[in-house]
């Protein structure tokens, strides 16, 4: 057999049927379902008199609309409530596993999949959510789909796909102190652009990636979609396997041994060919802060807001001008002089236990700055929250003036009550700084958890590398 | 799905790159459990001067006169001309639903984000990729000529300008076939049930843990 990339191997293992033009019917092993992109799919399924092909392949959870405070009072917004109740009803009707809003395992769909061991190497994993790329950290082929495709997977356990091209982003060397997977993700997007990965599946490789924890790899793969790639992935190694050992949905006993034997093969062959290669030197990466309304509008914390006059093209210049106008920023402003009104630590990018530990370490013994109106921590899942509380992290945050909330997507996209008001500026550990993303007129700066925590304490961006 | 063969229509220019699906249809409208009715909220934050919420009477909301789709000359547009990386961000299919509900049948841009591009085909909306310099030319011609229309022919894979200039575009054979005939993907897939079952049987042998739940019980 010719040399293959990890992506080639994952693809080949799931081919059911191929049309003459290469369009492929691909088998789907796991289907994660949330309340926003599934109601129309279930409705379509029922109207056609169909049922889910493989109920055991599905794990459902409400996350986008759920409140992060006073959860026992239910959801105040009747439209949000109906959407969550619709998911509950569909899961009951078709006997699907759902972690409901009251379940202690409830959380952001991309946090609970890995946490439960429902996400495993070698799988195809889909969800009606673009950040499904997160699960690629486990050497799975995981990508976001639309609602028509959600219905298609429910009905047939398959999807029609054209194979993407292979891209490898190889990162070598050690990340500096205070520099995290989030900074690496933002630096990569800054380098290749938000469309740099369009049409590709990205494998992240190199010594820096191998040294990342599974949490860090998830952060990186999570943002592959922000580089335009539907799927990001990392090869299997000991860390992957150790992370999964003993998780509730992971294989057990003899089956575990058999699975591990297979998982070990999920690496790119040494001489496999990639259609595109990007090399990054980890030592050159500094903590990153976005200044605009696209994740590619990013500079190191030591930098300044760029001048549109220096943009590489007329289209970009117009974009930069529009972005600066929206963000209320002047060219050449040092990043560390940008003051924030709110701080959001959460999202499927950065709400895992490691993220909360890093942020708490910055916050410990300090207080939020007076100009910070709201600083909130939204753990990625009920289990992350419980673990953080067992470690006393909630007290660290609360004593500093942070709000300690219940798990959900929260202010990453502001579908629930957590949002920015027009003109408010936020340091956010989430993944998108689009106009209005965190609330109409809200201004988002994407940063790592440590950088967000530091911004809360100082009231403006600071270089975490300078903190003791 | 509505078949797409030929379409001739008025062109509206949306002259900005990286238009994301949050901009196409903001999140508050994603709370709907229906597939229809998103058109009035297409580009909501750009299109209206006030903040939109579900349930509002959109006919009574103040329009932003500067937004391109509100200009009289572009009323009734069914072809949207856009810049690179159109449809980036969230996978929400509400974005193509909103574009279709508004009345668009064709999108033309130098590039589209992958998930969005794919979602368009599921909804009878044809996304056409043309080289950046051609798109530039179309923007210039659209601005210069009120009532500028394009003719799109899917079987011929061509876009024809009012002056008769023809640009060819590429589309996957299978996507083209399904769009031309308005075929339902699920219906096609269910013709392959035997192949899916055979795959599952083979996979159960090779990788049985994929079919075993946490309690070690084999599932159907």
CSV table of N, CA, C and O in Angstrom, one decimal, chain A residues 266-374:
chain,number,residue,atom,x,y,z
A,266,UNK,N,-2.7,5.0,13.8
A,266,UNK,CA,-3.3,6.3,13.3
A,266,UNK,C,-2.3,7.4,13.4
A,266,UNK,O,-2.4,8.4,14.1
A,267,UNK,N,-1.3,7.3,12.5
A,267,UNK,CA,-0.2,8.3,12.4
A,267,UNK,C,0.1,8.4,10.9
A,267,UNK,O,-0.1,7.4,10.2
A,268,UNK,N,0.5,9.5,10.4
A,268,UNK,CA,0.9,9.6,9.0
A,268,UNK,C,2.1,8.8,8.8
A,268,UNK,O,3.0,8.8,9.6
A,269,UNK,N,2.2,8.1,7.6
A,269,UNK,CA,3.4,7.3,7.3
A,269,UNK,C,4.5,8.3,7.1
A,269,UNK,O,4.3,9.4,6.7
A,270,UNK,N,5.8,7.9,7.5
A,270,UNK,CA,6.9,8.8,7.5
A,270,UNK,C,7.1,9.5,6.1
A,270,UNK,O,7.4,10.7,6.1
A,271,UNK,N,6.8,8.8,5.0
A,271,UNK,CA,7.1,9.5,3.7
A,271,UNK,C,5.8,9.8,3.0
A,271,UNK,O,5.7,10.0,1.8
A,272,UNK,N,4.7,10.0,3.8
A,272,UNK,CA,3.4,10.4,3.2
A,272,UNK,C,3.5,11.8,2.6
A,272,UNK,O,4.2,12.6,3.1
A,273,UNK,N,2.8,12.0,1.5
A,273,UNK,CA,2.9,13.3,0.8
A,273,UNK,C,1.7,14.2,1.2
A,273,UNK,O,0.6,13.7,1.3
A,274,UNK,N,2.1,15.4,1.4
A,274,UNK,CA,1.0,16.4,1.7
A,274,UNK,C,0.9,17.4,0.6
A,274,UNK,O,1.9,17.7,-0.1
A,275,UNK,N,-0.3,17.9,0.3
A,275,UNK,CA,-0.5,18.9,-0.8
A,275,UNK,C,0.1,20.3,-0.4
A,275,UNK,O,0.4,21.1,-1.3
A,276,UNK,N,0.1,20.5,0.9
A,276,UNK,CA,0.7,21.8,1.4
A,276,UNK,C,1.3,21.6,2.7
A,276,UNK,O,0.9,20.8,3.5
A,277,UNK,N,2.4,22.3,2.9
A,277,UNK,CA,3.1,22.2,4.2
A,277,UNK,C,3.4,23.6,4.7
A,277,UNK,O,3.8,24.5,4.0
A,278,UNK,N,3.3,23.7,6.0
A,278,UNK,CA,3.6,25.0,6.7
A,278,UNK,C,4.5,24.7,7.9
A,278,UNK,O,4.2,23.7,8.6
A,279,UNK,N,5.6,25.4,8.0
A,279,UNK,CA,6.5,25.2,9.1
A,279,UNK,C,6.5,26.4,10.0
A,279,UNK,O,6.5,27.5,9.6
A,280,UNK,N,6.4,26.1,11.3
A,280,UNK,CA,6.4,27.2,12.3
A,280,UNK,C,7.4,26.9,13.4
A,280,UNK,O,7.5,25.8,13.9
A,281,UNK,N,8.1,27.9,13.8
A,281,UNK,CA,9.1,27.8,14.8
A,281,UNK,C,8.4,28.3,16.1
A,281,UNK,O,8.1,29.5,16.3
A,282,UNK,N,8.2,27.4,17.1
A,282,UNK,CA,7.5,27.7,18.3
A,282,UNK,C,8.1,28.9,19.1
A,282,UNK,O,7.4,29.7,19.7
A,283,UNK,N,9.4,29.0,19.0
A,283,UNK,CA,10.1,30.0,19.8
A,283,UNK,C,9.7,31.4,19.3
A,283,UNK,O,9.9,32.4,20.1
A,284,UNK,N,9.2,31.5,18.1
A,284,UNK,CA,8.9,32.9,17.6
A,284,UNK,C,7.5,33.4,18.1
A,284,UNK,O,7.1,34.5,17.8
A,285,UNK,N,6.8,32.4,18.7
A,285,UNK,CA,5.4,32.8,19.0
A,285,UNK,C,5.2,33.5,20.4
A,285,UNK,O,5.7,33.0,21.4
A,286,UNK,N,4.6,34.6,20.3
A,286,UNK,CA,4.3,35.4,21.5
A,286,UNK,C,2.8,35.3,21.9
A,286,UNK,O,2.0,34.9,21.1
A,287,UNK,N,2.4,35.7,23.1
A,287,UNK,CA,1.0,35.7,23.4
A,287,UNK,C,0.3,36.6,22.3
A,287,UNK,O,0.8,37.7,22.0
A,288,UNK,N,-0.9,36.2,21.9
A,288,UNK,CA,-1.6,36.8,20.7
A,288,UNK,C,-2.8,37.5,21.2
A,288,UNK,O,-3.5,37.1,22.2
A,289,UNK,N,-3.2,38.6,20.5
A,289,UNK,CA,-4.4,39.3,20.8
A,289,UNK,C,-5.0,39.7,19.4
A,289,UNK,O,-4.3,40.3,18.6
A,290,UNK,N,-6.3,39.4,19.2
A,290,UNK,CA,-6.9,39.9,18.0
A,290,UNK,C,-7.3,41.4,18.1
A,290,UNK,O,-7.7,41.8,19.2
A,291,UNK,N,-7.2,42.1,17.1
A,291,UNK,CA,-7.6,43.6,17.1
A,291,UNK,C,-8.8,43.9,16.2
A,291,UNK,O,-9.3,45.0,16.3
A,292,UNK,N,-9.2,42.9,15.4
A,292,UNK,CA,-10.3,43.2,14.5
A,292,UNK,C,-11.5,42.3,14.5
A,292,UNK,O,-11.8,41.8,15.6
A,293,UNK,N,-12.1,42.1,13.4
A,293,UNK,CA,-13.4,41.3,13.4
A,293,UNK,C,-13.3,40.0,12.6
A,293,UNK,O,-14.3,39.5,12.2
A,294,UNK,N,-12.1,39.5,12.5
A,294,UNK,CA,-11.8,38.2,11.9
A,294,UNK,C,-10.6,37.7,12.7
A,294,UNK,O,-9.7,38.4,13.0
A,295,UNK,N,-10.6,36.3,12.9
A,295,UNK,CA,-9.5,35.8,13.7
A,295,UNK,C,-8.1,36.0,13.1
A,295,UNK,O,-7.1,36.0,13.8
A,296,UNK,N,-8.1,36.3,11.8
A,296,UNK,CA,-6.8,36.5,11.2
A,296,UNK,C,-6.2,37.9,11.5
A,296,UNK,O,-5.1,38.2,11.2
A,297,UNK,N,-7.1,38.8,12.0
A,297,UNK,CA,-6.7,40.1,12.4
A,297,UNK,C,-6.1,40.0,13.8
A,297,UNK,O,-6.7,40.3,14.8
A,298,UNK,N,-4.8,39.6,13.9
A,298,UNK,CA,-4.2,39.3,15.2
A,298,UNK,C,-2.8,39.8,15.2
A,298,UNK,O,-2.1,39.8,14.1
A,299,UNK,N,-2.3,40.2,16.3
A,299,UNK,CA,-0.9,40.6,16.5
A,299,UNK,C,-0.4,40.1,17.9
A,299,UNK,O,-1.2,39.8,18.7
A,300,UNK,N,0.9,40.1,18.1
A,300,UNK,CA,1.4,39.7,19.4
A,300,UNK,C,1.1,40.8,20.4
A,300,UNK,O,0.9,42.0,20.0
A,301,UNK,N,1.0,40.5,21.6
A,301,UNK,CA,0.7,41.5,22.7
A,301,UNK,C,1.7,42.6,22.7
A,301,UNK,O,1.3,43.7,23.1
A,302,UNK,N,2.9,42.4,22.2
A,302,UNK,CA,3.9,43.4,22.2
A,302,UNK,C,3.7,44.4,21.0
A,302,UNK,O,4.4,45.3,20.8
A,303,UNK,N,2.7,44.1,20.1
A,303,UNK,CA,2.5,44.8,18.9
A,303,UNK,C,1.5,46.0,19.1
A,303,UNK,O,1.1,46.3,20.2
A,304,UNK,N,1.2,46.5,17.9
A,304,UNK,CA,0.3,47.6,17.9
A,304,UNK,C,-0.9,47.3,16.9
A,304,UNK,O,-0.7,46.5,16.0
A,305,UNK,N,-1.9,48.0,17.0
A,305,UNK,CA,-3.0,48.0,16.0
A,305,UNK,C,-2.5,48.4,14.7
A,305,UNK,O,-1.8,49.5,14.6
A,306,UNK,N,-2.7,47.6,13.6
A,306,UNK,CA,-2.0,48.0,12.3
A,306,UNK,C,-2.7,49.2,11.7
A,306,UNK,O,-3.9,49.5,12.0
A,307,UNK,N,-2.0,49.7,10.7
A,307,UNK,CA,-2.5,50.8,9.9
A,307,UNK,C,-3.1,50.3,8.6
A,307,UNK,O,-2.3,49.7,7.9
A,308,UNK,N,-4.3,50.5,8.3
A,308,UNK,CA,-4.9,50.0,7.0
A,308,UNK,C,-4.1,50.5,5.8
A,308,UNK,O,-4.1,49.8,4.8
A,309,UNK,N,-3.4,51.6,5.9
A,309,UNK,CA,-2.6,52.1,4.8
A,309,UNK,C,-1.6,51.0,4.4
A,309,UNK,O,-1.1,51.0,3.3
A,310,UNK,N,-1.2,50.2,5.4
A,310,UNK,CA,-0.2,49.2,5.1
A,310,UNK,C,-0.8,47.8,4.7
A,310,UNK,O,-0.1,46.8,4.6
A,311,UNK,N,-2.1,47.8,4.4
A,311,UNK,CA,-2.8,46.5,4.1
A,311,UNK,C,-2.3,46.0,2.7
A,311,UNK,O,-1.9,46.8,1.9
A,312,UNK,N,-2.2,44.7,2.6
A,312,UNK,CA,-1.7,44.1,1.3
A,312,UNK,C,-2.5,44.3,0.1
A,312,UNK,O,-2.0,44.1,-1.0
A,313,UNK,N,-3.8,44.6,0.2
A,313,UNK,CA,-4.6,44.8,-1.0
A,313,UNK,C,-5.7,45.8,-0.7
A,313,UNK,O,-6.0,46.1,0.5
A,314,UNK,N,-6.4,46.2,-1.8
A,314,UNK,CA,-7.5,47.2,-1.6
A,314,UNK,C,-8.6,46.6,-0.8
A,314,UNK,O,-9.2,47.2,0.0
A,315,UNK,N,-8.9,45.3,-1.1
A,315,UNK,CA,-10.0,44.7,-0.4
A,315,UNK,C,-9.7,44.6,1.1
A,315,UNK,O,-10.5,44.8,2.0
A,316,UNK,N,-8.5,44.2,1.4
A,316,UNK,CA,-8.0,44.1,2.8
A,316,UNK,C,-8.0,45.4,3.5
A,316,UNK,O,-8.4,45.5,4.6
A,317,UNK,N,-7.6,46.4,2.8
A,317,UNK,CA,-7.6,47.8,3.4
A,317,UNK,C,-9.0,48.2,3.8
A,317,UNK,O,-9.2,48.7,4.9
A,318,UNK,N,-9.9,48.0,2.9
A,318,UNK,CA,-11.3,48.3,3.2
A,318,UNK,C,-11.8,47.5,4.4
A,318,UNK,O,-12.5,48.0,5.3
A,319,UNK,N,-11.4,46.2,4.5
A,319,UNK,CA,-11.8,45.3,5.6
A,319,UNK,C,-11.2,45.9,6.9
A,319,UNK,O,-11.8,45.9,7.9
A,320,UNK,N,-9.9,46.2,6.9
A,320,UNK,CA,-9.2,46.7,8.1
A,320,UNK,C,-9.9,48.0,8.6
A,320,UNK,O,-10.1,48.2,9.8
A,321,UNK,N,-10.2,48.9,7.6
A,321,UNK,CA,-10.8,50.1,8.0
A,321,UNK,C,-12.1,49.9,8.7
A,321,UNK,O,-12.5,50.5,9.7
A,322,UNK,N,-12.9,49.0,8.1
A,322,UNK,CA,-14.2,48.7,8.6
A,322,UNK,C,-14.1,48.1,10.0
A,322,UNK,O,-14.8,48.4,10.9
A,323,UNK,N,-13.1,47.2,10.1
A,323,UNK,CA,-12.9,46.5,11.4
A,323,UNK,C,-12.5,47.5,12.5
A,323,UNK,O,-13.0,47.4,13.6
A,324,UNK,N,-11.5,48.4,12.2
A,324,UNK,CA,-11.1,49.4,13.2
A,324,UNK,C,-12.2,50.3,13.6
A,324,UNK,O,-12.4,50.6,14.8
A,325,UNK,N,-13.0,50.6,12.6
A,325,UNK,CA,-14.2,51.5,12.9
A,325,UNK,C,-15.1,50.7,13.9
A,325,UNK,O,-15.6,51.3,14.9
A,326,UNK,N,-15.4,49.5,13.5
A,326,UNK,CA,-16.3,48.7,14.4
A,326,UNK,C,-15.7,48.5,15.8
A,326,UNK,O,-16.4,48.6,16.8
A,327,UNK,N,-14.4,48.3,15.8
A,327,UNK,CA,-13.8,48.0,17.1
A,327,UNK,C,-13.5,49.3,17.9
A,327,UNK,O,-13.0,49.2,19.1
A,328,UNK,N,-13.6,50.4,17.3
A,328,UNK,CA,-13.3,51.7,18.0
A,328,UNK,C,-11.9,51.8,18.3
A,328,UNK,O,-11.5,52.2,19.5
A,329,UNK,N,-11.0,51.4,17.4
A,329,UNK,CA,-9.6,51.5,17.7
A,329,UNK,C,-8.9,52.3,16.6
A,329,UNK,O,-9.3,52.4,15.4
A,330,UNK,N,-7.8,53.0,17.0
A,330,UNK,CA,-7.0,53.8,16.1
A,330,UNK,C,-5.8,53.0,15.7
A,330,UNK,O,-5.2,52.3,16.5
A,331,UNK,N,-5.3,53.2,14.5
A,331,UNK,CA,-4.1,52.5,14.0
A,331,UNK,C,-2.9,52.9,15.0
A,331,UNK,O,-2.9,54.0,15.5
A,332,UNK,N,-2.0,52.1,15.1
A,332,UNK,CA,-0.7,52.3,15.9
A,332,UNK,C,-1.0,52.2,17.4
A,332,UNK,O,0.0,52.4,18.2
A,333,UNK,N,-2.2,52.0,17.9
A,333,UNK,CA,-2.4,51.9,19.3
A,333,UNK,C,-1.7,50.7,19.9
A,333,UNK,O,-1.9,49.6,19.3
A,334,UNK,N,-0.8,50.8,20.9
A,334,UNK,CA,-0.2,49.6,21.5
A,334,UNK,C,-1.3,48.7,22.1
A,334,UNK,O,-2.2,49.2,22.7
A,335,UNK,N,-1.2,47.4,21.8
A,335,UNK,CA,-2.2,46.5,22.3
A,335,UNK,C,-2.3,46.6,23.8
A,335,UNK,O,-3.5,46.5,24.3
A,336,UNK,N,-1.3,46.8,24.5
A,336,UNK,CA,-1.3,46.8,26.0
A,336,UNK,C,-2.1,48.1,26.5
A,336,UNK,O,-2.3,48.2,27.7
A,337,UNK,N,-2.4,49.0,25.6
A,337,UNK,CA,-3.2,50.2,26.0
A,337,UNK,C,-4.7,50.0,25.8
A,337,UNK,O,-5.4,51.0,26.1
A,338,UNK,N,-5.1,48.9,25.3
A,338,UNK,CA,-6.5,48.7,25.0
A,338,UNK,C,-7.1,48.2,26.3
A,338,UNK,O,-6.8,47.2,26.9
A,339,UNK,N,-8.1,49.0,26.8
A,339,UNK,CA,-8.8,48.6,28.0
A,339,UNK,C,-10.1,47.8,27.8
A,339,UNK,O,-10.7,48.0,26.7
A,340,UNK,N,-10.4,46.9,28.7
A,340,UNK,CA,-11.6,46.0,28.5
A,340,UNK,C,-12.7,46.3,29.5
A,340,UNK,O,-12.4,46.7,30.6
A,341,UNK,N,-13.9,46.0,29.1
A,341,UNK,CA,-15.1,46.2,29.9
A,341,UNK,C,-15.5,44.9,30.6
A,341,UNK,O,-16.0,44.8,31.6
A,342,UNK,N,-15.3,43.8,29.8
A,342,UNK,CA,-15.7,42.5,30.3
A,342,UNK,C,-14.7,41.5,29.9
A,342,UNK,O,-13.9,41.6,29.0
A,343,UNK,N,-14.7,40.4,30.7
A,343,UNK,CA,-13.8,39.3,30.4
A,343,UNK,C,-14.6,38.0,30.4
A,343,UNK,O,-15.4,37.7,31.4
A,344,UNK,N,-14.4,37.2,29.4
A,344,UNK,CA,-15.1,35.9,29.3
A,344,UNK,C,-14.1,34.8,29.2
A,344,UNK,O,-13.3,34.7,28.2
A,345,UNK,N,-14.1,33.9,30.2
A,345,UNK,CA,-13.3,32.7,30.1
A,345,UNK,C,-14.2,31.5,30.0
A,345,UNK,O,-15.0,31.2,30.9
A,346,UNK,N,-14.2,30.9,28.8
A,346,UNK,CA,-15.1,29.8,28.5
A,346,UNK,C,-15.0,29.4,27.1
A,346,UNK,O,-14.0,29.7,26.4
A,347,UNK,N,-16.0,28.7,26.6
A,347,UNK,CA,-16.2,28.2,25.2
A,347,UNK,C,-15.5,26.8,24.9
A,347,UNK,O,-14.7,26.4,25.7
A,348,UNK,N,-15.9,26.2,23.8
A,348,UNK,CA,-15.3,24.9,23.4
A,348,UNK,C,-13.8,25.1,23.1
A,348,UNK,O,-13.1,24.1,23.0
A,349,UNK,N,-13.3,26.3,23.0
A,349,UNK,CA,-11.9,26.5,22.7
A,349,UNK,C,-11.1,26.4,24.0
A,349,UNK,O,-10.0,25.8,24.0
A,350,UNK,N,-11.6,27.0,25.1
A,350,UNK,CA,-10.8,27.2,26.3
A,350,UNK,C,-11.6,27.1,27.6
A,350,UNK,O,-11.6,28.1,28.3
A,351,UNK,N,-12.3,26.0,27.8
A,351,UNK,CA,-13.1,25.9,29.1
A,351,UNK,C,-12.9,24.6,29.7
A,351,UNK,O,-13.7,24.1,30.4
A,352,UNK,N,-11.7,24.0,29.4
A,352,UNK,CA,-11.4,22.7,30.1
A,352,UNK,C,-10.5,23.0,31.3
A,352,UNK,O,-10.1,24.1,31.6
A,353,UNK,N,-10.3,21.9,32.1
A,353,UNK,CA,-9.8,22.1,33.4
A,353,UNK,C,-8.4,22.8,33.3
A,353,UNK,O,-8.1,23.7,34.1
A,354,UNK,N,-7.6,22.4,32.3
A,354,UNK,CA,-6.3,23.0,32.2
A,354,UNK,C,-6.4,24.5,32.0
A,354,UNK,O,-5.6,25.3,32.5
A,355,UNK,N,-7.3,24.9,31.2
A,355,UNK,CA,-7.5,26.3,30.9
A,355,UNK,C,-7.9,27.1,32.2
A,355,UNK,O,-7.4,28.2,32.5
A,356,UNK,N,-8.7,26.5,33.0
A,356,UNK,CA,-9.2,27.1,34.2
A,356,UNK,C,-8.0,27.2,35.2
A,356,UNK,O,-7.8,28.2,36.0
A,357,UNK,N,-7.2,26.2,35.3
A,357,UNK,CA,-6.0,26.2,36.2
A,357,UNK,C,-5.0,27.3,35.8
A,357,UNK,O,-4.6,28.0,36.7
A,358,UNK,N,-4.8,27.4,34.5
A,358,UNK,CA,-3.9,28.5,34.0
A,358,UNK,C,-4.4,29.9,34.4
A,358,UNK,O,-3.7,30.7,34.8
A,359,UNK,N,-5.7,30.1,34.1
A,359,UNK,CA,-6.3,31.4,34.4
A,359,UNK,C,-6.3,31.7,35.9
A,359,UNK,O,-6.0,32.8,36.3
A,360,UNK,N,-6.6,30.6,36.7
A,360,UNK,CA,-6.6,30.8,38.2
A,360,UNK,C,-5.2,31.2,38.7
A,360,UNK,O,-5.1,32.0,39.6
A,361,UNK,N,-4.2,30.6,38.1
A,361,UNK,CA,-2.9,30.9,38.5
A,361,UNK,C,-2.5,32.4,38.4
A,361,UNK,O,-1.8,32.9,39.2
A,362,UNK,N,-3.1,33.0,37.3
A,362,UNK,CA,-2.8,34.4,37.1
A,362,UNK,C,-3.6,35.2,38.1
A,362,UNK,O,-3.2,36.2,38.6
A,363,UNK,N,-4.8,34.8,38.3
A,363,UNK,CA,-5.8,35.6,39.1
A,363,UNK,C,-5.5,35.5,40.6
A,363,UNK,O,-5.7,36.4,41.4
A,364,UNK,N,-4.9,34.4,41.0
A,364,UNK,CA,-4.7,34.1,42.5
A,364,UNK,C,-4.1,35.2,43.3
A,364,UNK,O,-3.0,35.8,42.9
A,365,UNK,N,-4.8,35.7,44.3
A,365,UNK,CA,-4.3,36.7,45.1
A,365,UNK,C,-4.5,38.1,44.6
A,365,UNK,O,-3.9,39.1,45.1
A,366,UNK,N,-5.1,38.2,43.4
A,366,UNK,CA,-5.3,39.5,42.8
A,366,UNK,C,-6.8,39.8,42.7
A,366,UNK,O,-7.7,39.0,42.9
A,367,UNK,N,-7.1,41.0,42.3
A,367,UNK,CA,-8.5,41.5,42.1
A,367,UNK,C,-8.8,42.0,40.7
A,367,UNK,O,-7.9,42.5,40.1
A,368,UNK,N,-10.0,41.9,40.3
A,368,UNK,CA,-10.4,42.4,39.0
A,368,UNK,C,-10.2,44.0,39.1
A,368,UNK,O,-10.6,44.6,40.1
A,369,UNK,N,-9.8,44.6,38.0
A,369,UNK,CA,-9.6,46.0,37.9
A,369,UNK,C,-11.0,46.7,38.0
A,369,UNK,O,-12.0,46.1,37.5
A,370,UNK,N,-11.1,47.9,38.5
A,370,UNK,CA,-12.4,48.6,38.7
A,370,UNK,C,-13.1,48.8,37.4
A,370,UNK,O,-14.3,48.9,37.4
A,371,UNK,N,-12.4,49.0,36.3
A,371,UNK,CA,-13.1,49.3,35.0
A,371,UNK,C,-13.6,48.0,34.4
A,371,UNK,O,-14.3,48.1,33.4
A,372,UNK,N,-13.4,46.9,35.0
A,372,UNK,CA,-13.9,45.7,34.4
A,372,UNK,C,-15.3,45.4,35.1
A,372,UNK,O,-15.4,45.1,36.2
A,373,UNK,N,-16.4,45.6,34.2
A,373,UNK,CA,-17.7,45.5,34.7
A,373,UNK,C,-18.1,44.1,35.1
A,373,UNK,O,-19.0,43.9,36.0
A,374,UNK,N,-17.6,43.2,34.3
A,374,UNK,CA,-18.0,41.8,34.5
A,374,UNK,C,-16.9,40.9,34.0
A,374,UNK,O,-16.4,41.1,32.9
